[in-house]
Amino acid sequence: MFYQKYLINTQYWHKGAPIFVYTGNEGDIEWFAANTGFMLDIAPKFKALLVFIEHRFYGESMPFGKDSYKSAKTLGYLNSQQALADFAVLIRSLKQNLSSEASPVVVFGGSYGGMLAAWFRLKYPHIAVGALASSAPILQFDKIIPWSSFYDAVSQDFKDVSQNCYEVIKGSWAELEAISTQKEGLVELSKAFRTCKTLHSTASVLGWLWTAFVYTAMVNYPTEANFLKPLPAYPVQQMCKIIDKSPSEATKLSRSFAAASLYYNYSRTENCFEVEHEVDTHGFHGWDWQTCTEMVMPMTCSNESMFPPSGFDYKRFAEQCKMKYGVLPRQHWITTEFGGERIEKVLKRFGSNIIFSNGMQDPWSRGGVLTNISASIIALVTEKGAHHVDFRAATMDDPDWLMELRRQEVEIIQKWLNEYYLDLALGVCGPALYWRFKKTLRLAADSKFSCPPCICDCPPPLSLVKISPWLANLSDTDCGSNDPDLKQEMEKQFVDLLTEELQLQEAVAEEHARHMNITFGEAKRVASQYQREAEKCIAATETCEGARERAEALLIKERKLTTVWEHRAREMGWEGE
C-alpha cells in the first residue's frame, strides 16, 4: 500500500458519463497533463471526467518514500505490470467512491504511456472499453522490427529537410573525434560549446548533440510547443536552416553545435550549457532501471544513419546493468508478457477497441502499429505527425491533417461509447429499447399494446344424445324450440329435466327401468366431467388475464425506462431516430 498521485477534473462530468484516464508514463504526472490538452478539449463533448494517474516510482508516487531508489530490492517493484495493476485498482476505487460504477472508461496514453494504454485494454478489458495509444512503440522489442529503424527515421527527418543538413551532422562526429585526440581538446570544446564547467570527456559532448537531434526529430510539431524543451514550429526545419545558413568556413561541428543550441536555448535564457550535468527536470531517472530490466529495445545505427555506425551487444549491455543495479535484463519479457510477434494475427482474434496513432516524423513510429488489424483495432497514420502530436491542445494554427486526425479519433471513441451505452440500456430495459434502437418490432406511437385474447383449450360440451342416441326419440326433446327464453332455461336445467323424465319413464314402462338407471348414471358422470372442464377453463382464463395485466404493467415500466435511457443516450451524443 502506498500513496499514488492522480489528477482529476470534474468540470464537465456528471454521474454515469464517461471517465477518460491517462495512463501515466516515465515522469511527473503534471508534466504529461499539461501536454495532453486534447483530453481537456474533448471533455465537454463527452461530458467526461478526466483522470491523470502517476506511474509508480515517478513524480511523487514513491512506494518506499525516499528509499524507493535505494536498491534493487525496492526498485524491483518498478515495472509495467505493477503499473497496470495500480491503474486498475485506482480506477475501480474511484468509480466506487463516485457511485458511478456504470461509467465507461477509455484510457489514453502517449509514448510509453501509450504502450501502457494498449496493454491495459488487453489485460483489463472489463475495466476499459477502449484505448487511444499514441506513438506507442509496442513492437520495438526482440527482432520484430529492424534494430536500425529508430535512428534511420531520425536521419530521414533531417535528410527530408536538407541533404546538406544531414551531411553536416553526419560529418561532425569525425571532427569531434579528432578534437578529442588533441592535448587541449577538452578545453577547446568547453569554450566552443559554452559549457558552464570544463568538460571531462568528449563522450558527454557527443551525448549532448545526439540528444538534441533525436528529441527534436521526435517533437517536430507543426506549432510552437514546450514539451521536452521550448521549441518553434517544425524545429527540424529551423535547425537545418541554421546549418545551411552558416558561413562556409564554419566547421561541421560548430554548425552542429549552433543547431543543437536551438533545442537547449530557443528561449535565449541560457548563458552557458550544463553539458555534463544537465538537471532532470521531468523525473526520467526511473526509466534507466526499466530499460535494464524489462524495456530492452535493441537499437543500432546503420551506415545510412547520420549518427556514427554502431551495433547492439546484449552481453555488454547486460554487464553494464549488472554493474549499475545488480540485475540482469529480461531480454524477452515484454513480448512474453504482452506479445508482439505476429501481432496482426493475434490481436485480430481476441483484441478490440484500440486506436494506434502514429506520425511518421516520429522515429518511435517505426516500432508502432501502422496498419489496421481489425475493424475495431485501427491504425491512424499521418505523414507529418510527430511524437503524440494528436494529444496536444488544439490551436488556431493546427494544420488540416492534424484536425482531421483528432476528428477521426473522437468519432471512433464516440462509437465505442454508443455501443457501451446501448448494451447497458438493453441490459436494463430489455426488448423495449431493442425495438426502439434497432428499428424492429417497433410499436406505433399511438398504438395500445395488449395481450392477445386468452383462448382456453376447453373441450366442447359433451352431448348426451351422442351418449344415448335413443333420447332423441323422446317426445319432449323439441319442447321449447320456438321459445328462446324457455329453450335457454331448459338448457341450463337439462340434467334436472332428464332426471325427471327418467322417473316418469320408470312409472310408465317398467321394462325400461334398468336401462333408465344406466342412462341416469351416465348422465351424472358426463355432467361432472363437464363441470371439471368448466372449472379448468375458468382457472386458465383467470391466469391468462392476470398475465395480461402483469405484461401491461411491465410494458408501462419498460416504456418509462426506455424514455429515461434514450434521453441519457442522446445526452451522450447518440443521434439515432
Coordinates of C-alpha atoms in Angstrom, one line a residue:
M1 CA 0.0 0.0 0.0
F2 CA 1.4 3.4 -1.0
Y3 CA 0.1 6.8 -1.8
Q4 CA -0.3 7.3 -5.6
K5 CA -0.8 10.7 -7.0
Y6 CA -3.5 11.4 -9.6
L7 CA -5.1 14.5 -11.0
I8 CA -8.8 14.8 -11.6
N9 CA -11.0 17.2 -13.5
T10 CA -14.8 17.1 -12.9
Q11 CA -15.7 20.3 -14.7
Y12 CA -17.8 18.7 -17.4
W13 CA -18.7 15.4 -15.8
H14 CA -22.0 14.1 -14.4
K15 CA -22.7 10.7 -12.9
G16 CA -22.9 8.0 -15.5
A17 CA -20.9 9.9 -18.1
P18 CA -17.6 8.5 -19.4
I19 CA -14.3 8.6 -17.5
F20 CA -11.2 9.4 -19.6
V21 CA -8.0 8.1 -17.9
Y22 CA -4.4 9.0 -18.8
T23 CA -2.1 6.1 -18.1
G24 CA 0.9 7.9 -16.7
N25 CA 4.4 7.2 -18.0
E26 CA 8.0 7.8 -17.0
G27 CA 7.8 11.3 -15.4
D28 CA 5.8 13.7 -13.3
I29 CA 2.1 13.5 -14.0
E30 CA 1.7 17.3 -14.1
W31 CA 4.0 17.4 -17.0
F32 CA 2.0 14.9 -19.0
A33 CA -1.3 16.5 -18.1
A34 CA 0.0 19.9 -19.2
N35 CA 0.9 18.4 -22.6
T36 CA -2.3 16.4 -23.1
G37 CA -4.7 19.2 -23.9
F38 CA -6.6 17.0 -26.3
M39 CA -8.4 15.3 -23.4
L40 CA -9.5 18.6 -22.0
D41 CA -10.6 19.8 -25.4
I42 CA -12.9 16.8 -26.0
A43 CA -14.2 16.5 -22.4
P44 CA -17.2 18.9 -22.9
K45 CA -18.4 16.9 -25.9
F46 CA -18.4 13.7 -23.9
K47 CA -19.2 15.3 -20.5
A48 CA -16.2 13.2 -19.4
L49 CA -14.4 13.0 -16.1
L50 CA -10.6 13.4 -16.7
V51 CA -8.1 11.4 -14.5
F52 CA -4.3 11.5 -14.9
I53 CA -2.7 8.7 -12.9
E54 CA 1.0 9.0 -12.0
H55 CA 3.2 5.9 -12.6
R56 CA 4.7 4.3 -9.5
F57 CA 8.3 5.4 -8.8
Y58 CA 7.8 8.6 -10.7
G59 CA 6.9 12.1 -9.5
E60 CA 5.6 11.9 -6.0
S61 CA 4.3 8.3 -6.2
M62 CA 7.1 6.6 -4.3
P63 CA 6.1 3.2 -2.8
F64 CA 9.0 3.3 -0.3
G65 CA 9.3 7.1 0.1
K66 CA 12.9 8.4 0.0
D67 CA 14.2 4.8 0.0
S68 CA 12.4 3.9 -3.3
Y69 CA 15.6 4.0 -5.3
K70 CA 17.8 2.7 -2.6
S71 CA 18.4 -0.8 -4.0
A72 CA 17.2 -3.4 -6.5
K73 CA 15.1 -4.8 -3.7
T74 CA 12.8 -1.8 -3.7
L75 CA 13.2 -1.0 -7.4
G76 CA 12.1 -4.5 -8.2
Y77 CA 8.5 -3.2 -7.8
L78 CA 9.1 -0.7 -10.7
N79 CA 7.7 -2.4 -13.8
S80 CA 4.9 -2.1 -16.3
Q81 CA 2.8 -5.0 -14.9
Q82 CA 2.7 -3.4 -11.4
A83 CA 1.8 0.0 -13.0
L84 CA -1.1 -1.5 -14.9
A85 CA -2.4 -3.1 -11.8
D86 CA -2.1 0.2 -10.0
F87 CA -4.3 1.8 -12.7
A88 CA -6.9 -0.9 -12.5
V89 CA -7.2 -0.7 -8.7
L90 CA -7.4 3.1 -8.7
I91 CA -10.0 3.2 -11.4
R92 CA -12.3 0.7 -9.7
S93 CA -11.9 2.5 -6.4
L94 CA -12.6 5.9 -7.9
K95 CA -15.8 4.7 -9.6
Q96 CA -17.0 3.2 -6.4
N97 CA -16.3 6.4 -4.5
L98 CA -18.1 8.4 -7.1
S99 CA -21.1 5.9 -7.1
S100 CA -20.7 5.7 -10.8
E101 CA -19.6 2.2 -11.5
A102 CA -21.6 2.1 -14.7
S103 CA -19.5 4.9 -16.2
P104 CA -17.4 3.6 -19.2
V105 CA -13.7 4.1 -19.1
V106 CA -11.5 5.0 -22.0
V107 CA -7.7 5.0 -21.4
F108 CA -5.3 7.4 -23.2
G109 CA -1.5 7.3 -23.3
G110 CA 1.4 8.6 -25.3
S111 CA 4.8 7.0 -25.9
Y112 CA 5.5 4.6 -23.0
G113 CA 2.1 5.7 -21.6
G114 CA 0.6 4.7 -25.0
M115 CA 2.1 1.3 -24.7
L116 CA 0.5 1.0 -21.2
A117 CA -2.8 2.2 -22.5
A118 CA -2.9 -0.5 -25.2
W119 CA -1.7 -3.2 -22.8
F120 CA -4.3 -2.1 -20.3
R121 CA -7.1 -2.6 -22.7
L122 CA -5.7 -6.1 -23.5
K123 CA -5.1 -7.0 -19.8
Y124 CA -8.2 -5.3 -18.3
P125 CA -11.0 -5.3 -20.9
H126 CA -13.5 -5.5 -18.1
I127 CA -12.3 -2.1 -16.8
A128 CA -11.6 -0.1 -20.0
V129 CA -14.0 -0.2 -23.0
G130 CA -11.2 1.2 -25.3
A131 CA -7.7 2.7 -25.6
L132 CA -6.1 5.5 -27.6
A133 CA -2.4 4.7 -27.8
S134 CA -0.5 7.5 -29.4
S135 CA 3.1 6.9 -30.6
A136 CA 3.2 3.6 -28.7
P137 CA 6.2 1.5 -29.9
I138 CA 4.9 -1.8 -28.7
L139 CA 6.9 -3.6 -31.5
Q140 CA 10.3 -2.1 -30.5
F141 CA 11.3 -5.4 -28.9
D142 CA 13.3 -8.6 -29.8
K143 CA 13.6 -8.8 -33.6
I144 CA 10.1 -7.7 -34.6
I145 CA 11.4 -4.6 -36.5
P146 CA 15.0 -3.8 -37.8
W147 CA 17.1 -2.5 -35.0
S148 CA 18.3 0.4 -37.1
S149 CA 14.8 1.7 -37.7
F150 CA 14.8 4.4 -35.0
Y151 CA 18.0 6.2 -35.9
D152 CA 17.3 5.7 -39.6
A153 CA 14.0 7.6 -39.1
V154 CA 15.7 10.4 -37.2
S155 CA 18.2 10.7 -40.0
Q156 CA 15.5 10.7 -42.6
D157 CA 13.7 13.6 -40.9
F158 CA 16.7 15.8 -41.3
K159 CA 17.5 14.5 -44.8
D160 CA 14.0 15.3 -46.0
V161 CA 14.5 18.9 -45.0
S162 CA 18.0 19.3 -46.4
Q163 CA 20.6 16.9 -47.7
N164 CA 23.3 19.4 -46.7
C165 CA 22.0 19.5 -43.2
Y166 CA 22.1 15.7 -43.0
E167 CA 25.7 15.6 -44.4
V168 CA 26.9 18.2 -41.9
I169 CA 25.6 16.4 -38.9
K170 CA 26.9 13.1 -40.2
G171 CA 30.4 14.6 -40.7
S172 CA 30.5 16.4 -37.3
W173 CA 31.2 13.2 -35.3
A174 CA 34.5 12.7 -37.1
E175 CA 35.6 16.3 -36.2
L176 CA 34.6 15.7 -32.6
E177 CA 36.7 12.5 -32.5
A178 CA 39.7 14.4 -34.0
I179 CA 39.5 17.1 -31.3
S180 CA 39.3 14.5 -28.6
T181 CA 42.8 13.3 -29.5
Q182 CA 44.3 16.8 -29.1
K183 CA 46.1 17.7 -25.9
E184 CA 43.9 20.8 -25.2
G185 CA 40.9 19.3 -26.9
L186 CA 38.6 19.3 -23.9
V187 CA 39.4 22.9 -23.1
E188 CA 38.8 23.9 -26.7
L189 CA 35.4 22.0 -26.7
S190 CA 34.4 23.6 -23.4
K191 CA 34.9 27.1 -25.0
A192 CA 33.2 26.2 -28.3
F193 CA 30.2 24.6 -26.6
R194 CA 30.0 27.4 -23.9
T195 CA 29.9 24.8 -21.1
C196 CA 29.3 26.0 -17.5
K197 CA 32.1 23.8 -16.3
T198 CA 35.2 22.4 -18.1
L199 CA 34.5 19.1 -19.8
H200 CA 36.0 15.9 -18.6
S201 CA 35.0 13.7 -21.6
T202 CA 34.1 14.2 -25.2
A203 CA 31.5 11.5 -24.8
S204 CA 29.4 14.0 -22.9
V205 CA 29.5 16.3 -25.9
L206 CA 28.5 13.5 -28.3
G207 CA 25.6 12.7 -26.0
W208 CA 24.6 16.4 -25.8
L209 CA 24.5 16.7 -29.5
W210 CA 22.9 13.3 -30.0
T211 CA 20.1 14.1 -27.6
A212 CA 19.3 17.4 -29.3
F213 CA 18.9 15.9 -32.7
V214 CA 16.9 12.9 -31.6
Y215 CA 14.5 14.8 -29.3
T216 CA 14.0 17.5 -31.9
A217 CA 13.0 14.9 -34.5
M218 CA 10.6 13.4 -32.0
V219 CA 8.9 16.7 -31.2
N220 CA 8.9 18.1 -34.7
Y221 CA 5.5 19.7 -34.1
P222 CA 3.7 21.9 -36.6
T223 CA 3.2 24.6 -33.9
E224 CA 5.4 26.2 -31.2
A225 CA 5.5 24.0 -28.2
N226 CA 7.1 23.4 -24.8
F227 CA 7.2 19.6 -24.2
L228 CA 10.7 18.5 -23.7
K229 CA 12.0 22.0 -24.3
P230 CA 10.6 25.3 -25.6
L231 CA 10.8 25.0 -29.4
P232 CA 9.5 26.7 -32.5
A233 CA 7.1 25.2 -35.0
Y234 CA 8.8 22.5 -37.2
P235 CA 12.1 22.7 -35.2
V236 CA 13.9 20.3 -37.6
Q237 CA 13.5 22.8 -40.4
Q238 CA 14.8 25.5 -38.1
M239 CA 17.8 23.5 -37.1
C240 CA 18.6 22.8 -40.8
K241 CA 18.1 26.4 -41.6
I242 CA 20.8 27.3 -39.1
I243 CA 23.2 24.8 -40.5
D244 CA 22.5 25.7 -44.1
K245 CA 22.9 29.5 -43.5
S246 CA 26.1 29.1 -41.5
P247 CA 29.3 30.6 -43.0
S248 CA 31.1 28.4 -45.5
E249 CA 34.3 28.5 -43.4
A250 CA 32.5 27.2 -40.3
T251 CA 33.3 23.6 -39.3
K252 CA 30.7 20.9 -39.3
L253 CA 31.0 20.5 -35.6
S254 CA 30.4 24.3 -35.0
R255 CA 27.4 24.2 -37.3
S256 CA 26.0 21.2 -35.4
F257 CA 26.5 23.0 -32.1
A258 CA 24.7 26.0 -33.4
A259 CA 21.8 23.8 -34.5
A260 CA 21.7 21.9 -31.2
S261 CA 21.6 25.2 -29.3
L262 CA 18.1 25.8 -30.7
Y263 CA 17.0 22.8 -28.7
Y264 CA 18.7 23.8 -25.5
N265 CA 18.3 27.6 -25.8
Y266 CA 15.4 28.6 -28.0
S267 CA 14.2 30.8 -25.2
R268 CA 17.6 32.5 -25.2
T269 CA 17.8 32.3 -21.4
E270 CA 20.9 30.2 -21.1
N271 CA 24.3 31.9 -20.7
C272 CA 26.1 28.5 -20.6
F273 CA 25.2 24.9 -21.0
E274 CA 25.4 22.1 -18.5
V275 CA 26.7 19.5 -21.0
E276 CA 27.8 17.0 -18.4
H277 CA 25.4 17.7 -15.5
E278 CA 22.0 18.6 -17.0
V279 CA 19.2 18.6 -14.5
D280 CA 16.5 16.0 -14.9
T281 CA 13.5 18.4 -14.7
H282 CA 10.9 15.8 -15.7
G283 CA 11.9 12.9 -13.4
F284 CA 13.1 10.5 -16.1
H285 CA 15.6 8.7 -13.8
G286 CA 13.5 5.6 -13.2
W287 CA 13.5 4.8 -16.9
D288 CA 17.1 3.7 -16.8
W289 CA 16.1 0.9 -14.3
Q290 CA 13.2 -0.2 -16.6
T291 CA 15.5 -0.4 -19.6
C292 CA 17.9 -2.5 -17.6
T293 CA 15.1 -4.9 -16.5
E294 CA 12.2 -5.2 -18.9
M295 CA 12.2 -2.4 -21.6
V296 CA 15.0 -3.9 -23.6
M297 CA 14.8 -2.2 -27.0
P298 CA 17.8 -3.0 -29.2
M299 CA 18.9 -0.1 -31.4
T300 CA 21.7 0.2 -33.8
C301 CA 23.0 2.9 -36.3
S302 CA 23.4 1.8 -39.9
N303 CA 25.8 3.3 -42.4
E304 CA 22.8 5.3 -43.8
S305 CA 22.3 7.0 -40.4
M306 CA 23.6 10.5 -39.7
F307 CA 25.0 9.1 -36.4
P308 CA 28.2 7.0 -36.0
P309 CA 27.6 3.4 -37.0
S310 CA 27.1 1.1 -34.0
G311 CA 25.7 -2.3 -33.1
F312 CA 23.9 -3.8 -30.1
D313 CA 25.9 -6.0 -27.9
Y314 CA 23.5 -7.6 -25.5
K315 CA 26.2 -9.2 -23.4
R316 CA 27.9 -5.8 -22.8
F317 CA 24.5 -4.2 -22.1
A318 CA 23.8 -6.8 -19.5
E319 CA 27.1 -6.4 -17.9
Q320 CA 26.5 -2.6 -17.5
C321 CA 23.1 -3.2 -15.9
K322 CA 24.6 -5.8 -13.6
M323 CA 27.3 -3.3 -12.6
K324 CA 24.9 -0.5 -12.0
Y325 CA 21.9 -2.2 -10.4
G326 CA 23.0 -5.8 -9.7
V327 CA 20.4 -7.2 -12.0
L328 CA 20.3 -8.7 -15.5
P329 CA 17.8 -7.6 -18.1
R330 CA 14.9 -9.9 -19.0
Q331 CA 15.5 -9.6 -22.7
H332 CA 12.3 -11.2 -24.0
W333 CA 10.0 -10.5 -21.1
I334 CA 7.8 -7.8 -22.8
T335 CA 7.0 -10.0 -25.7
T336 CA 6.3 -12.9 -23.3
E337 CA 4.0 -10.8 -21.1
F338 CA 2.2 -8.7 -23.8
G339 CA 3.1 -10.3 -27.1
G340 CA 4.3 -8.5 -30.3
E341 CA 5.2 -11.2 -32.7
R342 CA 2.6 -11.7 -35.4
I343 CA 0.5 -9.1 -33.6
E344 CA -1.8 -8.6 -36.6
K345 CA -2.9 -12.2 -36.4
V346 CA -3.0 -12.4 -32.6
L347 CA -4.9 -9.2 -31.8
K348 CA -7.3 -9.9 -34.7
R349 CA -8.5 -13.0 -32.8
F350 CA -9.1 -11.5 -29.4
G351 CA -8.4 -7.8 -29.2
S352 CA -10.8 -4.9 -29.9
N353 CA -11.3 -1.1 -29.4
I354 CA -7.8 0.2 -29.7
I355 CA -6.6 3.2 -31.7
F356 CA -2.9 3.2 -32.6
S357 CA -2.0 6.7 -33.7
N358 CA 1.4 7.4 -35.2
G359 CA 3.1 10.2 -37.1
M360 CA 5.9 9.2 -39.5
Q361 CA 8.1 12.2 -38.4
D362 CA 8.3 10.5 -35.0
P363 CA 11.2 7.9 -35.0
W364 CA 9.2 5.8 -32.5
S365 CA 6.6 5.3 -35.2
R366 CA 8.7 2.5 -36.7
G367 CA 8.0 0.4 -33.6
G368 CA 4.3 1.2 -33.7
V369 CA 1.3 -0.5 -35.3
L370 CA 0.9 1.2 -38.7
T371 CA -1.8 -0.9 -40.4
N372 CA -5.4 -1.8 -39.3
I373 CA -5.6 -5.1 -37.5
S374 CA -9.4 -5.4 -37.4
A375 CA -12.5 -3.3 -37.7
S376 CA -12.0 -2.1 -34.2
I377 CA -8.2 -2.1 -33.9
I378 CA -7.4 0.9 -36.0
A379 CA -4.1 2.4 -37.1
L380 CA -4.2 6.2 -37.8
V381 CA -1.0 7.3 -39.5
T382 CA -0.1 10.8 -40.6
E383 CA 3.0 11.5 -42.7
K384 CA 3.8 14.8 -41.0
G385 CA 2.9 13.8 -37.4
A386 CA 5.4 13.9 -34.6
H387 CA 5.5 12.3 -31.1
H388 CA 1.9 12.0 -29.9
V389 CA 1.1 15.4 -31.6
D390 CA -2.6 14.5 -31.5
F391 CA -2.6 14.8 -27.7
R392 CA -1.5 18.4 -27.8
A393 CA -4.1 21.1 -27.2
A394 CA -5.8 22.4 -30.3
T395 CA -4.6 25.8 -31.6
M396 CA -5.7 28.1 -34.4
D397 CA -2.5 27.2 -36.3
D398 CA -3.1 23.5 -36.4
P399 CA -2.8 22.1 -40.0
D400 CA -5.8 20.4 -41.6
W401 CA -4.3 16.9 -41.3
L402 CA -4.0 17.2 -37.6
M403 CA -7.6 18.4 -37.1
E404 CA -8.8 15.5 -39.3
L405 CA -6.7 13.0 -37.2
R406 CA -8.4 14.2 -34.0
R407 CA -11.8 14.2 -35.6
Q408 CA -11.3 10.5 -36.5
E409 CA -10.2 9.7 -33.0
V410 CA -13.3 11.4 -31.5
E411 CA -15.6 9.6 -33.9
I412 CA -14.2 6.2 -33.0
I413 CA -14.4 6.9 -29.3
Q414 CA -17.9 8.1 -29.7
K415 CA -18.7 4.8 -31.5
W416 CA -17.3 2.8 -28.6
L417 CA -19.3 4.7 -26.1
N418 CA -22.5 4.4 -28.1
E419 CA -22.1 0.7 -28.2
Y420 CA -21.4 0.6 -24.5
Y421 CA -24.5 2.6 -23.6
L422 CA -26.7 0.7 -25.9
D423 CA -25.5 -2.6 -24.4
L424 CA -26.1 -1.1 -20.9
A425 CA -29.6 0.1 -21.9
L426 CA -30.5 -3.3 -23.3
G427 CA -29.4 -5.0 -20.2
V428 CA -31.7 -2.8 -18.1
C429 CA -34.7 -2.3 -20.4
G430 CA -34.6 -5.4 -22.4
P431 CA -36.7 -5.6 -25.6
A432 CA -38.2 -2.2 -25.2
L433 CA -35.0 -0.3 -26.1
Y434 CA -34.1 -3.0 -28.6
W435 CA -37.2 -2.3 -30.5
R436 CA -36.6 1.4 -30.4
F437 CA -32.9 1.4 -31.3
K438 CA -32.8 -1.5 -33.8
K439 CA -36.0 -0.3 -35.6
T440 CA -37.5 -3.8 -35.5
L441 CA -40.7 -4.9 -33.7
R442 CA -41.3 -1.2 -33.1
L443 CA -44.7 -0.2 -31.6
A444 CA -46.5 2.7 -33.3
A445 CA -46.7 5.7 -31.1
D446 CA -50.5 5.7 -31.0
S447 CA -51.0 2.0 -30.7
K448 CA -52.0 0.3 -27.5
F449 CA -50.3 -2.9 -26.7
S450 CA -52.2 -5.7 -25.0
C451 CA -52.0 -9.4 -24.7
P452 CA -53.7 -11.4 -27.4
P453 CA -57.2 -12.7 -26.4
C454 CA -57.0 -15.5 -23.9
I455 CA -58.1 -18.7 -25.7
C456 CA -58.9 -21.6 -23.3
D457 CA -58.3 -25.1 -24.5
C458 CA -61.6 -26.3 -23.2
P459 CA -63.4 -29.3 -24.9
P460 CA -66.9 -28.6 -26.4
P461 CA -69.8 -29.6 -24.2
L462 CA -70.4 -33.4 -24.3
S463 CA -73.7 -34.3 -25.8
L464 CA -76.0 -36.8 -24.0
V465 CA -77.6 -37.5 -27.4
K466 CA -74.3 -38.9 -28.6
I467 CA -74.0 -41.0 -25.5
S468 CA -77.6 -42.2 -25.7
P469 CA -79.0 -41.7 -29.2
W470 CA -82.3 -43.1 -28.2
L471 CA -83.0 -39.9 -26.1
A472 CA -83.6 -38.1 -29.4
N473 CA -86.8 -40.0 -29.8
L474 CA -88.3 -38.7 -26.5
S475 CA -91.4 -36.8 -27.1
D476 CA -90.3 -33.7 -25.2
T477 CA -86.9 -33.1 -26.9
D478 CA -88.4 -30.4 -29.1
C479 CA -90.1 -28.7 -26.2
G480 CA -89.5 -25.0 -26.2
S481 CA -87.7 -25.0 -29.5
N482 CA -89.8 -22.0 -30.6
D483 CA -89.4 -20.1 -27.3
P484 CA -85.8 -18.8 -26.9
D485 CA -86.2 -18.0 -23.2
L486 CA -87.7 -21.3 -22.4
K487 CA -85.0 -23.0 -24.5
Q488 CA -82.2 -21.3 -22.6
E489 CA -83.8 -22.1 -19.3
M490 CA -84.3 -25.7 -20.3
E491 CA -80.6 -26.0 -21.5
K492 CA -79.5 -24.8 -18.1
Q493 CA -81.6 -27.3 -16.3
F494 CA -81.0 -30.1 -18.7
V495 CA -79.7 -32.6 -16.2
D496 CA -82.6 -32.0 -13.8
L497 CA -85.2 -32.3 -16.6
L498 CA -83.6 -35.5 -17.7
T499 CA -83.8 -36.9 -14.2
E500 CA -87.5 -36.1 -14.0
E501 CA -88.0 -37.6 -17.4
L502 CA -86.4 -40.8 -16.4
Q503 CA -88.5 -41.1 -13.2
L504 CA -91.7 -40.7 -15.3
Q505 CA -90.5 -43.3 -17.7
E506 CA -90.0 -45.8 -14.9
A507 CA -93.6 -45.3 -13.9
V508 CA -94.9 -45.9 -17.4
A509 CA -92.6 -48.7 -18.5
E510 CA -91.1 -51.0 -16.0
E511 CA -89.1 -52.7 -18.8
H512 CA -87.2 -49.5 -19.2
A513 CA -86.2 -49.2 -15.5
R514 CA -82.8 -50.9 -15.8
H515 CA -81.9 -49.0 -18.9
M516 CA -83.0 -45.7 -17.4
N517 CA -80.8 -46.3 -14.3
I518 CA -77.8 -46.8 -16.6
T519 CA -78.7 -43.7 -18.5
F520 CA -79.1 -41.7 -15.4
G521 CA -75.7 -42.7 -14.0
E522 CA -74.1 -41.9 -17.3
A523 CA -75.7 -38.5 -17.4
K524 CA -74.3 -37.7 -13.9
R525 CA -70.9 -38.8 -14.9
V526 CA -71.0 -36.6 -18.1
A527 CA -72.3 -33.6 -16.1
S528 CA -69.5 -34.0 -13.6
Q529 CA -66.9 -34.2 -16.3
Y530 CA -68.3 -31.0 -17.9
Q531 CA -68.2 -29.2 -14.6
R532 CA -64.5 -30.1 -14.1
E533 CA -63.6 -28.9 -17.6
A534 CA -65.5 -25.7 -17.0
E535 CA -63.5 -25.1 -13.8
K536 CA -60.3 -25.7 -15.7
C537 CA -61.3 -23.2 -18.3
I538 CA -62.2 -20.6 -15.7
A539 CA -58.9 -21.0 -13.9
A540 CA -57.0 -20.8 -17.3
T541 CA -58.9 -17.6 -18.1
E542 CA -58.0 -16.0 -14.8
T543 CA -54.3 -17.0 -15.2
C544 CA -54.3 -15.5 -18.7
E545 CA -56.0 -12.3 -17.6
G546 CA -53.5 -12.0 -14.7
A547 CA -50.6 -12.5 -17.1
R548 CA -52.0 -9.9 -19.5
E549 CA -52.3 -7.3 -16.7
R550 CA -48.8 -8.0 -15.5
A551 CA -47.5 -7.7 -19.0
E552 CA -49.2 -4.4 -19.5
A553 CA -47.8 -3.1 -16.2
L554 CA -44.3 -4.3 -17.2
L555 CA -44.6 -2.6 -20.6
I556 CA -45.5 0.7 -19.0
K557 CA -42.4 0.4 -16.7
E558 CA -40.2 -0.5 -19.7
R559 CA -41.6 2.4 -21.7
K560 CA -40.6 4.8 -18.8
L561 CA -37.1 3.2 -18.6
T562 CA -36.8 3.4 -22.4
T563 CA -37.6 7.2 -22.3
V564 CA -35.0 7.7 -19.5
W565 CA -32.2 5.8 -21.2
E566 CA -33.0 7.3 -24.6
H567 CA -32.7 10.7 -23.0
R568 CA -29.3 9.7 -21.4
A569 CA -28.1 8.2 -24.7
R570 CA -28.9 11.4 -26.5
E571 CA -27.0 13.4 -23.9
M572 CA -24.0 11.2 -24.5
G573 CA -24.2 12.1 -28.2
W574 CA -26.4 9.3 -29.7
E575 CA -28.2 10.7 -32.7
G576 CA -30.4 7.9 -33.8
E577 CA -34.0 8.2 -34.7

